[in-house]
Coordinates of C-alpha atoms in Angstrom, one line a residue:
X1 CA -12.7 3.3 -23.8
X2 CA -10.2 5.9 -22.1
X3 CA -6.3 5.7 -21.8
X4 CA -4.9 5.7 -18.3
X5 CA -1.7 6.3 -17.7
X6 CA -0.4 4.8 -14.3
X7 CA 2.7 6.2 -12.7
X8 CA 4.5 4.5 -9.5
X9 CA 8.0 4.6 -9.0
X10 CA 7.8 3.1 -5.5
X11 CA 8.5 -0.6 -4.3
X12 CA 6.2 -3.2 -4.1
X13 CA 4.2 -2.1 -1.3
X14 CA 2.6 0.6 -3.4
X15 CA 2.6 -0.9 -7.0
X16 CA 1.1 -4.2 -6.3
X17 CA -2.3 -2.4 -4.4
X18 CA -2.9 -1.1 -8.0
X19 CA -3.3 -4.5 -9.8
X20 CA -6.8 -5.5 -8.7
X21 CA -8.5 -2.1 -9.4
X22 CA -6.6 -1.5 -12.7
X23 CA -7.6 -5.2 -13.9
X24 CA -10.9 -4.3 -13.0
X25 CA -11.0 -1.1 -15.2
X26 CA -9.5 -3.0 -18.0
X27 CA -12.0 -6.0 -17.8
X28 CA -14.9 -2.3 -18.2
X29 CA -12.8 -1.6 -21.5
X30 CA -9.8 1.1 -20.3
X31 CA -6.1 1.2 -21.8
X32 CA -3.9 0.8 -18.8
X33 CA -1.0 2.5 -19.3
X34 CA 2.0 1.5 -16.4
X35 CA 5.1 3.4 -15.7
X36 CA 7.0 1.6 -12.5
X37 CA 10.4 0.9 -11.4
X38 CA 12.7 -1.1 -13.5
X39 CA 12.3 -4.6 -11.4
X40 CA 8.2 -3.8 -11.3
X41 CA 8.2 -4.1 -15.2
X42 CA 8.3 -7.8 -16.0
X43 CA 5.7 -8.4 -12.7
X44 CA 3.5 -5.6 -14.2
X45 CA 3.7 -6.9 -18.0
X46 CA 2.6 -10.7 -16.2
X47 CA 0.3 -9.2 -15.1
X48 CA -1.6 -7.9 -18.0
X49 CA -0.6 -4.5 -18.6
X50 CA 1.8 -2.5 -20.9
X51 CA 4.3 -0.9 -18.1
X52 CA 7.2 0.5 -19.1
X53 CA 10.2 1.9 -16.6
X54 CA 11.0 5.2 -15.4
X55 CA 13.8 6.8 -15.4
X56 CA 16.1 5.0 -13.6
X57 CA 17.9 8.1 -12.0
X58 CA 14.5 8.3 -9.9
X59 CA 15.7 5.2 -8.1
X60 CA 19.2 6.0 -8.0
X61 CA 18.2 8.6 -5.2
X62 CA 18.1 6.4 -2.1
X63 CA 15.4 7.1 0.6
X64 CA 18.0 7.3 3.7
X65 CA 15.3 7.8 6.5
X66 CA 16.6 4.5 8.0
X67 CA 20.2 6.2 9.2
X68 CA 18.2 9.1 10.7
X69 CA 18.5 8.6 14.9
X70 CA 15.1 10.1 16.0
X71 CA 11.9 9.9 14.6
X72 CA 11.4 13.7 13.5
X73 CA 14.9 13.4 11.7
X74 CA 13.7 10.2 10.3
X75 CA 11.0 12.1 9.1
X76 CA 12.2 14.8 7.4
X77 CA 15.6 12.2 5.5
X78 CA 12.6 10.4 4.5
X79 CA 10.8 13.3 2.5
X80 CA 13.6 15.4 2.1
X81 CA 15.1 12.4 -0.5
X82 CA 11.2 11.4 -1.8
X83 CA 11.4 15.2 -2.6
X84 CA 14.7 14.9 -4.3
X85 CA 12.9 12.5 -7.0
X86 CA 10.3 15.1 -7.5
X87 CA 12.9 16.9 -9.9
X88 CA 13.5 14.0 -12.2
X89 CA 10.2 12.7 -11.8
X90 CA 8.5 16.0 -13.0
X91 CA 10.2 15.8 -17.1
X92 CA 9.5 11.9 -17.0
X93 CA 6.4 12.0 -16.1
X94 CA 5.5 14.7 -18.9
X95 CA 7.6 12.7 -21.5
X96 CA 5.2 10.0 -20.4
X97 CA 1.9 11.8 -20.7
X98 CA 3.1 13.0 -24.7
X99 CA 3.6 8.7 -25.0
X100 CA 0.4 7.7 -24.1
X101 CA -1.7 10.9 -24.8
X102 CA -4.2 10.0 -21.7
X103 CA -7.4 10.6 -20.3
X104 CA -6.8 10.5 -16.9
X105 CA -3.7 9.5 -15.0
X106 CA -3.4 7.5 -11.7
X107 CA -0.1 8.4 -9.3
X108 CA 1.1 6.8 -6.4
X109 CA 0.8 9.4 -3.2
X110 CA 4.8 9.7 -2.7
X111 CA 5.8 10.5 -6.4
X112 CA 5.5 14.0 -5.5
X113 CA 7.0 15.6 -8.8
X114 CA 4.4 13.6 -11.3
X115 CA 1.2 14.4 -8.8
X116 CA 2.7 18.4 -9.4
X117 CA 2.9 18.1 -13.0
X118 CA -0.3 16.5 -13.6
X119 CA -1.8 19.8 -11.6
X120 CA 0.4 22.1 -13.9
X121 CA -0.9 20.1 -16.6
X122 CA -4.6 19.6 -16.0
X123 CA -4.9 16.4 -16.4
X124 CA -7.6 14.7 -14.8
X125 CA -5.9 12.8 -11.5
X126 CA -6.6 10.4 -8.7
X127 CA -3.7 9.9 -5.8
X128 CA -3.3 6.5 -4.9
X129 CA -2.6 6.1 -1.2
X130 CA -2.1 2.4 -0.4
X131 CA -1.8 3.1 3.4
X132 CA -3.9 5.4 6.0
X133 CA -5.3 8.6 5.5
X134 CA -3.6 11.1 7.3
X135 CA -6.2 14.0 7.2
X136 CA -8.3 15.4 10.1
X137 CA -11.7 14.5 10.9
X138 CA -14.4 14.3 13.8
X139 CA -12.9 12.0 16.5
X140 CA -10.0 11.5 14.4
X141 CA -7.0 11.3 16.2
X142 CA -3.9 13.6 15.5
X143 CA -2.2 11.4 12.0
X144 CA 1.5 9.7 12.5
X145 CA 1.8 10.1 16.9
X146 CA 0.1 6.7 17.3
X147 CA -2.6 8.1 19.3
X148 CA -5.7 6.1 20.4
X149 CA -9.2 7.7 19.6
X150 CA -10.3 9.7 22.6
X151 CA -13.9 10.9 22.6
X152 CA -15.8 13.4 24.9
X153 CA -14.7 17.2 25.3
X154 CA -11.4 16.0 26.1
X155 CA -10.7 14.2 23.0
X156 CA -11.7 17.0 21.0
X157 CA -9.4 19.4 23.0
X158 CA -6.6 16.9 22.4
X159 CA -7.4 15.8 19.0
X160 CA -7.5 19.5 18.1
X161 CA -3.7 20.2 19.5
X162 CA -1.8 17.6 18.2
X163 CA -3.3 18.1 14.5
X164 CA -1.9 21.3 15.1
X165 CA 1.2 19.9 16.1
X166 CA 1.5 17.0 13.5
X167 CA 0.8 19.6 10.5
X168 CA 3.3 21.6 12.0
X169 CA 5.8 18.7 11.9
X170 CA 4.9 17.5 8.3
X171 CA 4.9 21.0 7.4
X172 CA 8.5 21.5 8.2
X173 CA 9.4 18.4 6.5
X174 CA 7.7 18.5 3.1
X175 CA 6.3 22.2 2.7
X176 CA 9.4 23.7 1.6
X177 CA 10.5 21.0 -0.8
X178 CA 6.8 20.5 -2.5
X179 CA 6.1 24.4 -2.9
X180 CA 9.7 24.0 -4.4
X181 CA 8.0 21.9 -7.2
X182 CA 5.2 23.6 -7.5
X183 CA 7.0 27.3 -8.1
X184 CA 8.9 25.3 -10.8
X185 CA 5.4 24.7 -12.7
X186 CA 4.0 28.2 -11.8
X187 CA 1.3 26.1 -9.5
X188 CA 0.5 27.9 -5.7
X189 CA 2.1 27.1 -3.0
X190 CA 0.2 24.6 -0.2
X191 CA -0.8 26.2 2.8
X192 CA -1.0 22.7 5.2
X193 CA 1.1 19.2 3.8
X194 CA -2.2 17.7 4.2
X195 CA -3.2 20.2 1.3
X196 CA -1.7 17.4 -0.9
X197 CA -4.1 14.6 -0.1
X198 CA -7.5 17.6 -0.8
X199 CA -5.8 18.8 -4.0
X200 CA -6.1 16.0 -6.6
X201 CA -9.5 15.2 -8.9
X202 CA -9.8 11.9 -6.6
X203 CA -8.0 10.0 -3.8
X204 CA -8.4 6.9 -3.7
X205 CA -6.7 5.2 -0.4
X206 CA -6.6 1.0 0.3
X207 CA -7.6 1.1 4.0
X208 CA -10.9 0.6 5.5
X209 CA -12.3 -0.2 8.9
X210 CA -11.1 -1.7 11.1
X211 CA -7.8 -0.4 10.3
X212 CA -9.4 3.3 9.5
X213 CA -11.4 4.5 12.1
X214 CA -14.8 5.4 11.2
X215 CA -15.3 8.9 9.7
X216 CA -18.5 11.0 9.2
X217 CA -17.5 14.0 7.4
X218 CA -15.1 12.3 5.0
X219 CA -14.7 14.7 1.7
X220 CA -16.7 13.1 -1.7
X221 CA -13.6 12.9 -4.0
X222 CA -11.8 11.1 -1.4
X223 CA -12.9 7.4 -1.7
X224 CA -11.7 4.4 0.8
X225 CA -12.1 1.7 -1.2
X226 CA -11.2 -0.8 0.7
X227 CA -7.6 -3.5 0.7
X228 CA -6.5 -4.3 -2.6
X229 CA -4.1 -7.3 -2.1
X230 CA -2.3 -9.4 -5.0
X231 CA 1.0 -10.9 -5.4
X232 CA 3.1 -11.9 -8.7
X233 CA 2.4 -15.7 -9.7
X234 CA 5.0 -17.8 -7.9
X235 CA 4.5 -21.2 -7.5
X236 CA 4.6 -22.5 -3.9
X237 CA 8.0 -23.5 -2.3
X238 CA 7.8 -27.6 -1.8
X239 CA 9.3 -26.9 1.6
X240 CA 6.7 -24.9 3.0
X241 CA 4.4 -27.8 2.5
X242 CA 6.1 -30.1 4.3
X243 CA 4.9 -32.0 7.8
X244 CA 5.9 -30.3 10.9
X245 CA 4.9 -27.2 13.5
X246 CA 2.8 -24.1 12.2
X247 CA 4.5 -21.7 10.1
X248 CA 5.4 -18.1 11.7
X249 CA 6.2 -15.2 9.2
X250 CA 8.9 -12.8 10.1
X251 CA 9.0 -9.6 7.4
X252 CA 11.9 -7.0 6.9
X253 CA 10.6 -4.1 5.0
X254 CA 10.7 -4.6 1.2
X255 CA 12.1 -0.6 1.0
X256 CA 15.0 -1.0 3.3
X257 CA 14.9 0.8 6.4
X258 CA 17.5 -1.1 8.2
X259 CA 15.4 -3.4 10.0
X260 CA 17.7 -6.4 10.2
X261 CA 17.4 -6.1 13.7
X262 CA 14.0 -7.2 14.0
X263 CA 14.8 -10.3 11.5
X264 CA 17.3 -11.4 14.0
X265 CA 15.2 -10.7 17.1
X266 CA 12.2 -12.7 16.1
X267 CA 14.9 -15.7 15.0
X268 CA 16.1 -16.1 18.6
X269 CA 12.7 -15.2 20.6
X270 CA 11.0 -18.2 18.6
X271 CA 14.1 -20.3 18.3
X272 CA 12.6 -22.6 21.2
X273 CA 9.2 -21.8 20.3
X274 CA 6.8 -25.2 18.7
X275 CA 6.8 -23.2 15.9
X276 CA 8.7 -23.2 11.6
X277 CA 10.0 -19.5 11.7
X278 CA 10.1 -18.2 7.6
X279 CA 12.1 -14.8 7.8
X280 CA 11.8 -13.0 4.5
X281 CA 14.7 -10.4 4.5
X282 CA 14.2 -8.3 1.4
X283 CA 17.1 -5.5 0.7
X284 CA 18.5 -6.2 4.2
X285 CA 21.6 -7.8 5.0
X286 CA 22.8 -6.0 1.7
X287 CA 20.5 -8.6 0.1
X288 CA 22.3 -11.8 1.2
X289 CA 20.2 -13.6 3.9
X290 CA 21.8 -15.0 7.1
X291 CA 22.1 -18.9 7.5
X292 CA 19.1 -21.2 8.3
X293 CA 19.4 -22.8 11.0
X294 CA 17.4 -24.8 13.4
X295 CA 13.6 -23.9 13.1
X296 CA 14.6 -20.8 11.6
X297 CA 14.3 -20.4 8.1
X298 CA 15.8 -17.2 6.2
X299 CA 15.0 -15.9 2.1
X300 CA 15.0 -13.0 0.7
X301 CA 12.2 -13.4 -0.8
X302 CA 8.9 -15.4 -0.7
X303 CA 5.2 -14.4 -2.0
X304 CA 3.4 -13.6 1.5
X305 CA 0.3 -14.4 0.6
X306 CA 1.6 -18.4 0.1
X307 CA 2.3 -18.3 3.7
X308 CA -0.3 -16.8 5.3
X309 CA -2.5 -19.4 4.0
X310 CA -0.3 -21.6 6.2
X311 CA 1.0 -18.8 9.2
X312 CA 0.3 -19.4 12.9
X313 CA 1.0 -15.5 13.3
X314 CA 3.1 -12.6 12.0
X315 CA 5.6 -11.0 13.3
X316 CA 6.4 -7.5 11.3
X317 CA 7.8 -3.9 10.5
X318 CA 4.2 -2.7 10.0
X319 CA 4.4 -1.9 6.7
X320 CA 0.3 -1.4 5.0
X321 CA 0.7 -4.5 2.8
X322 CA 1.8 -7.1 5.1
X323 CA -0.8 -5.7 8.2
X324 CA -3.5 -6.2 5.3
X325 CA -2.6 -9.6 4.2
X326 CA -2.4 -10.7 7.2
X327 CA -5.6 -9.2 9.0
X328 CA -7.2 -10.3 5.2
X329 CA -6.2 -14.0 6.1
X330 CA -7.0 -13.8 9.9
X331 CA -3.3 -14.1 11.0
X332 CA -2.5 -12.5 14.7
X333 CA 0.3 -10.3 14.2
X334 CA 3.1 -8.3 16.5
X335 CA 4.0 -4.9 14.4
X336 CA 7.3 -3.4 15.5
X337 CA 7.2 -0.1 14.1
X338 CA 10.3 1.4 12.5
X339 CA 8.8 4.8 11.3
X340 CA 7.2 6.1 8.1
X341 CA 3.8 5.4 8.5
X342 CA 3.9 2.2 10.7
X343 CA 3.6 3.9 14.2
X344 CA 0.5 4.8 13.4
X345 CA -0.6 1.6 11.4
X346 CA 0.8 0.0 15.1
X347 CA -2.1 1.6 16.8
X348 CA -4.5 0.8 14.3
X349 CA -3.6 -2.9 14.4
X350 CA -4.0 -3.2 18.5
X351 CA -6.9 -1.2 18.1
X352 CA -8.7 -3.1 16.0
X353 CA -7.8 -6.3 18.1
X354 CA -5.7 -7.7 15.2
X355 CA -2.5 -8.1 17.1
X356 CA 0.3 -6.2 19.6
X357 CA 2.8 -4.1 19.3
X358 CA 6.3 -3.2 20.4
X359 CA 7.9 -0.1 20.1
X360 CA 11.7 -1.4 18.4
X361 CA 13.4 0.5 21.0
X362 CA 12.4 -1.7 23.4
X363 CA 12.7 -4.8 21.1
X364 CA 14.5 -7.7 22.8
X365 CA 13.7 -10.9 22.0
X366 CA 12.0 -12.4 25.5
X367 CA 10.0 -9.0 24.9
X368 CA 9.1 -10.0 21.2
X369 CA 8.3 -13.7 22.8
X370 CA 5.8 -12.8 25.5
X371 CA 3.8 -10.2 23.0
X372 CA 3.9 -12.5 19.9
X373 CA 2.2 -15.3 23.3
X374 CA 0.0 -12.4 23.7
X375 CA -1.3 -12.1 20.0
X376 CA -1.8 -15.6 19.5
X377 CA -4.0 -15.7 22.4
X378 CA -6.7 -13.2 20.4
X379 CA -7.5 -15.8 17.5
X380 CA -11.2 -14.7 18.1
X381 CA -10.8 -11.0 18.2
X382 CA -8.5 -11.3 15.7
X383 CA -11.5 -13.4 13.0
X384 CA -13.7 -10.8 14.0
X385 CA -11.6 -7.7 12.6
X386 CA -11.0 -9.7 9.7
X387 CA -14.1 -10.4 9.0
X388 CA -15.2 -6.6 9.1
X389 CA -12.0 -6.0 6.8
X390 CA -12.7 -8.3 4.4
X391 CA -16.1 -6.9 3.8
X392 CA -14.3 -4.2 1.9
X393 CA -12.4 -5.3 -0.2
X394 CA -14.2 -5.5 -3.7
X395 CA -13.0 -3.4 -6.6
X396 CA -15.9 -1.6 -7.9
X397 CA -15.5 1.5 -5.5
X398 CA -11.0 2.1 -7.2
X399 CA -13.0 1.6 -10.9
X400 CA -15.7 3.9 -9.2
X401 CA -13.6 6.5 -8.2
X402 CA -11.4 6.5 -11.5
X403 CA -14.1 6.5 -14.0
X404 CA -15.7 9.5 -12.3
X405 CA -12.4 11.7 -13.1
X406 CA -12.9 11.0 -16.7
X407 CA -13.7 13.8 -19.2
X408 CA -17.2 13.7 -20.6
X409 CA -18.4 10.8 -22.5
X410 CA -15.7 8.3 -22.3
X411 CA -17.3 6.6 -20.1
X412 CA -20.8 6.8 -21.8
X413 CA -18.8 5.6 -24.6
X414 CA -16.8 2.7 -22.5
X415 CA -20.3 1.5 -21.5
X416 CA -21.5 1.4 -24.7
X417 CA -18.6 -0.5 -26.3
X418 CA -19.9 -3.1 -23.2
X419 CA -23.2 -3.4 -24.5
X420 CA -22.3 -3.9 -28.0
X421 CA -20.5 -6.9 -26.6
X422 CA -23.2 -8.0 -24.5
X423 CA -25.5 -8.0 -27.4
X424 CA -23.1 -9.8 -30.3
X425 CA -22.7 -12.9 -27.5
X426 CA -26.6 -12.9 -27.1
X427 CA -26.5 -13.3 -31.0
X428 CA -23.4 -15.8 -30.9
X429 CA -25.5 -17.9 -28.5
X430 CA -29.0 -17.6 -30.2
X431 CA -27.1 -18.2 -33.2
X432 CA -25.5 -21.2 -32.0
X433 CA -28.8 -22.8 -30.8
X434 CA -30.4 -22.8 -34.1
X435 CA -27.8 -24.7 -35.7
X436 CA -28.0 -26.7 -32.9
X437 CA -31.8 -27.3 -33.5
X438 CA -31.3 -27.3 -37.2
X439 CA -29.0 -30.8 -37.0
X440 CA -31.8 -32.0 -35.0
X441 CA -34.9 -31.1 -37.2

């Protein structure tokens, strides 16, 4: 059995990913380890884990990407205050490693501080990127402009600029503030940002195809293993059940990126619509939902996965967990991206035939009305890219990838704990028929 220590002080888009690969590894016999955000703990602890918080001055530093005006500024808020974390993260992260003495430690791709110190530290470490990968590859296109693959001599002379051009970007952005942390724990600087996703023992990312375009020359230690979708237990609101027209999901990003706008667009653009319109808010609106009101119903909260079961369509910020869940459950979707990653999620979605898009600068709401018509109409494409996407989504290659970073023996070990186990419930059983043929003898 080996000890892994689990670090993700992101919101629920990147710690929930982790639960079905980490109950996986500890069904094979592994100590999971968790240390999340303070409102993560209890859903973590639920779910069968010992998680404990990090230090809550890691939260305290707000990610202000969302009062940025143009994308590139966006950009560079965004990291800039991810990269302000690093510096707290780096000491609690290393306090947490002298807790729980691991073997190997998983760490979410944006806690930049505790992927540095696990380096400086040599610890063995898999990145866990529950979104796209954003390195180069044949026929890739160039990661985060949103381009669509292009192939032929063109493609490649294209392809080839604008990787140029978006390492340059992402350079600027994060180069200077992650050599920064590195310096501090005498590590080399990166050359590329995309240096960070090459670096660790393993990376494991939660995409696959459709969303990821097919890739031939994809590096062995970095595994795509596929979505790995769960919600906390909820039980299912007695509304939602009720008769009446199909349900329509509207999301706001649960880390707020002042997206309220979208919430209120998709109100009025289905208000007339033969549709039930569920708006889950999140952090927007400072946390207070607007007023229901006709077929329009607002909460801040409500378990995704219970609606999809029930959704006509989605309409969303394209963050990675909602696209999944809903391409998972064969829901046609409009993404309206905001920034971070979702541009390019966008054009993965229409791509794969999942759904539309609609740039938010053009987002008015008889816009958002004739493209949300437009994704319902692709039902079929859409049950054919889900059907490709759910193909992947087993656990066995995240438990793959982890048990491969561990040191020597432990999982020879792990394996043979499993065996023992095996072997004393073939004796229980054996046992248990005898007596049973003894009272009949």
């Amino acid at each position: 059995m080996a000890t892994i220590l689990v670090y993700s002080s992101s919101e629920a888009g990147h710690t929930f990913p982790l639960v079905p690969g980490l109950t996986a590894l500890a069904a094979r016999g592994h100590d999971i380890q968790m240390r999340v955000t303070g409102k993560h703990v209890m859903s973590m602890r639920e779910a069968g884990f010992a998680a404990a918080p990090v230090d809550p001055r890691i939260e305290d530093v707000e990610v202000t990407d969302y009062k940025a005006k143009s994308g590139g500024d966006r950009l560079r808020q965004g990291v800039r205050d991810l990269l302000m974390r690093g510096d707290i993260e780096m000491p609690d992260f290393e306090k947490s490693v002298a807790e729980v003495q691991p073997d190997a430690v998983i760490i979410d791709a944006l806690n930049y501080g505790a992927l540095t110190s696990a380096e400086a530290m040599g610890i063995p470490c898999s990145l866990f990127m529950p979104s796209l990968l954003p390195l180069r590859g044949e026929g890739i296109p160039a990661y985060g402009l949103g381009h669509a693959p292009m192939g032929g001599p063109l493609g490649k002379l294209r392809d080839a600029a604008f990787w140029k051009l978006s390492e340059h970007l992402y350079g600027k952005a994060m180069l200077p503030g992650l050599n920064g942390l590195r310096e501090k724990r005498g590590l080399d600087p990166f050359d590329s940002p995309f240096d960070l996703f090459t670096n660790p023992d393993r990376v494991i990312v939660t995409s696959a195809e459709p969303l990821e375009y097919g890739r031939t020359d994809l590096p062995e230690k970095i595994r795509l293993v596929g979505p790995q979708l769960w919600d906390p237990s909820a039980e299912t609101p007695a509304w939602l059940d009720e008769p009446g027209d199909p349900w329509v999901l509207v999301t706001c990003s649960t880390h707020y990126q002042g997206d309220e706008q979208l919430a209120l667009t998709a109100a009025e653009a289905l208000r007339d619509e033969p549709y039930r319109v569920l708006v889950t808010t999140a952090d927007a609106f400072d946390g207070r939902p607007p007023a229901s009101h006709g077929n329009v119903r607002f909460e801040s909260f409500v378990p995704h996965g219970k609606v999809l079961e029930r959704a006509a369509g989605v309409i969303c910020h394209g963050g990675m967990g909602i696209v999944q869940k809903s391409l998972y459950e064969s829901v046609p979707m409009v993404v309206v991206p905001f920034g971070r990653d979702q541009p390019e999620v966008a054009r993965r979605v229409t791509e794969a035939g999942a759904g539309t898009s609609l740039p938010f600068k053009k987002l008015n709401p008889a816009i958002l009305r004739r493209k949300f018509r437009e994704a319902i109409a692709m039902r079929e494409q859409v049950q054919e890219a889900a059907e490709r996407f759910r193909t992947a989504a087993p656990t066995d290659g995240f438990t793959d990838a982890v048990e491969s970073t561990l040191p020597a023996g432990t999982s020879l070990a792990n394996e043979q704990q499993r065996l023992e186990r095996l072997r004393d419930l073939i004796a229980e059983r054996e046992a248990s028929i005898e007596r049973a043929e003894s009272l009949f003898s």
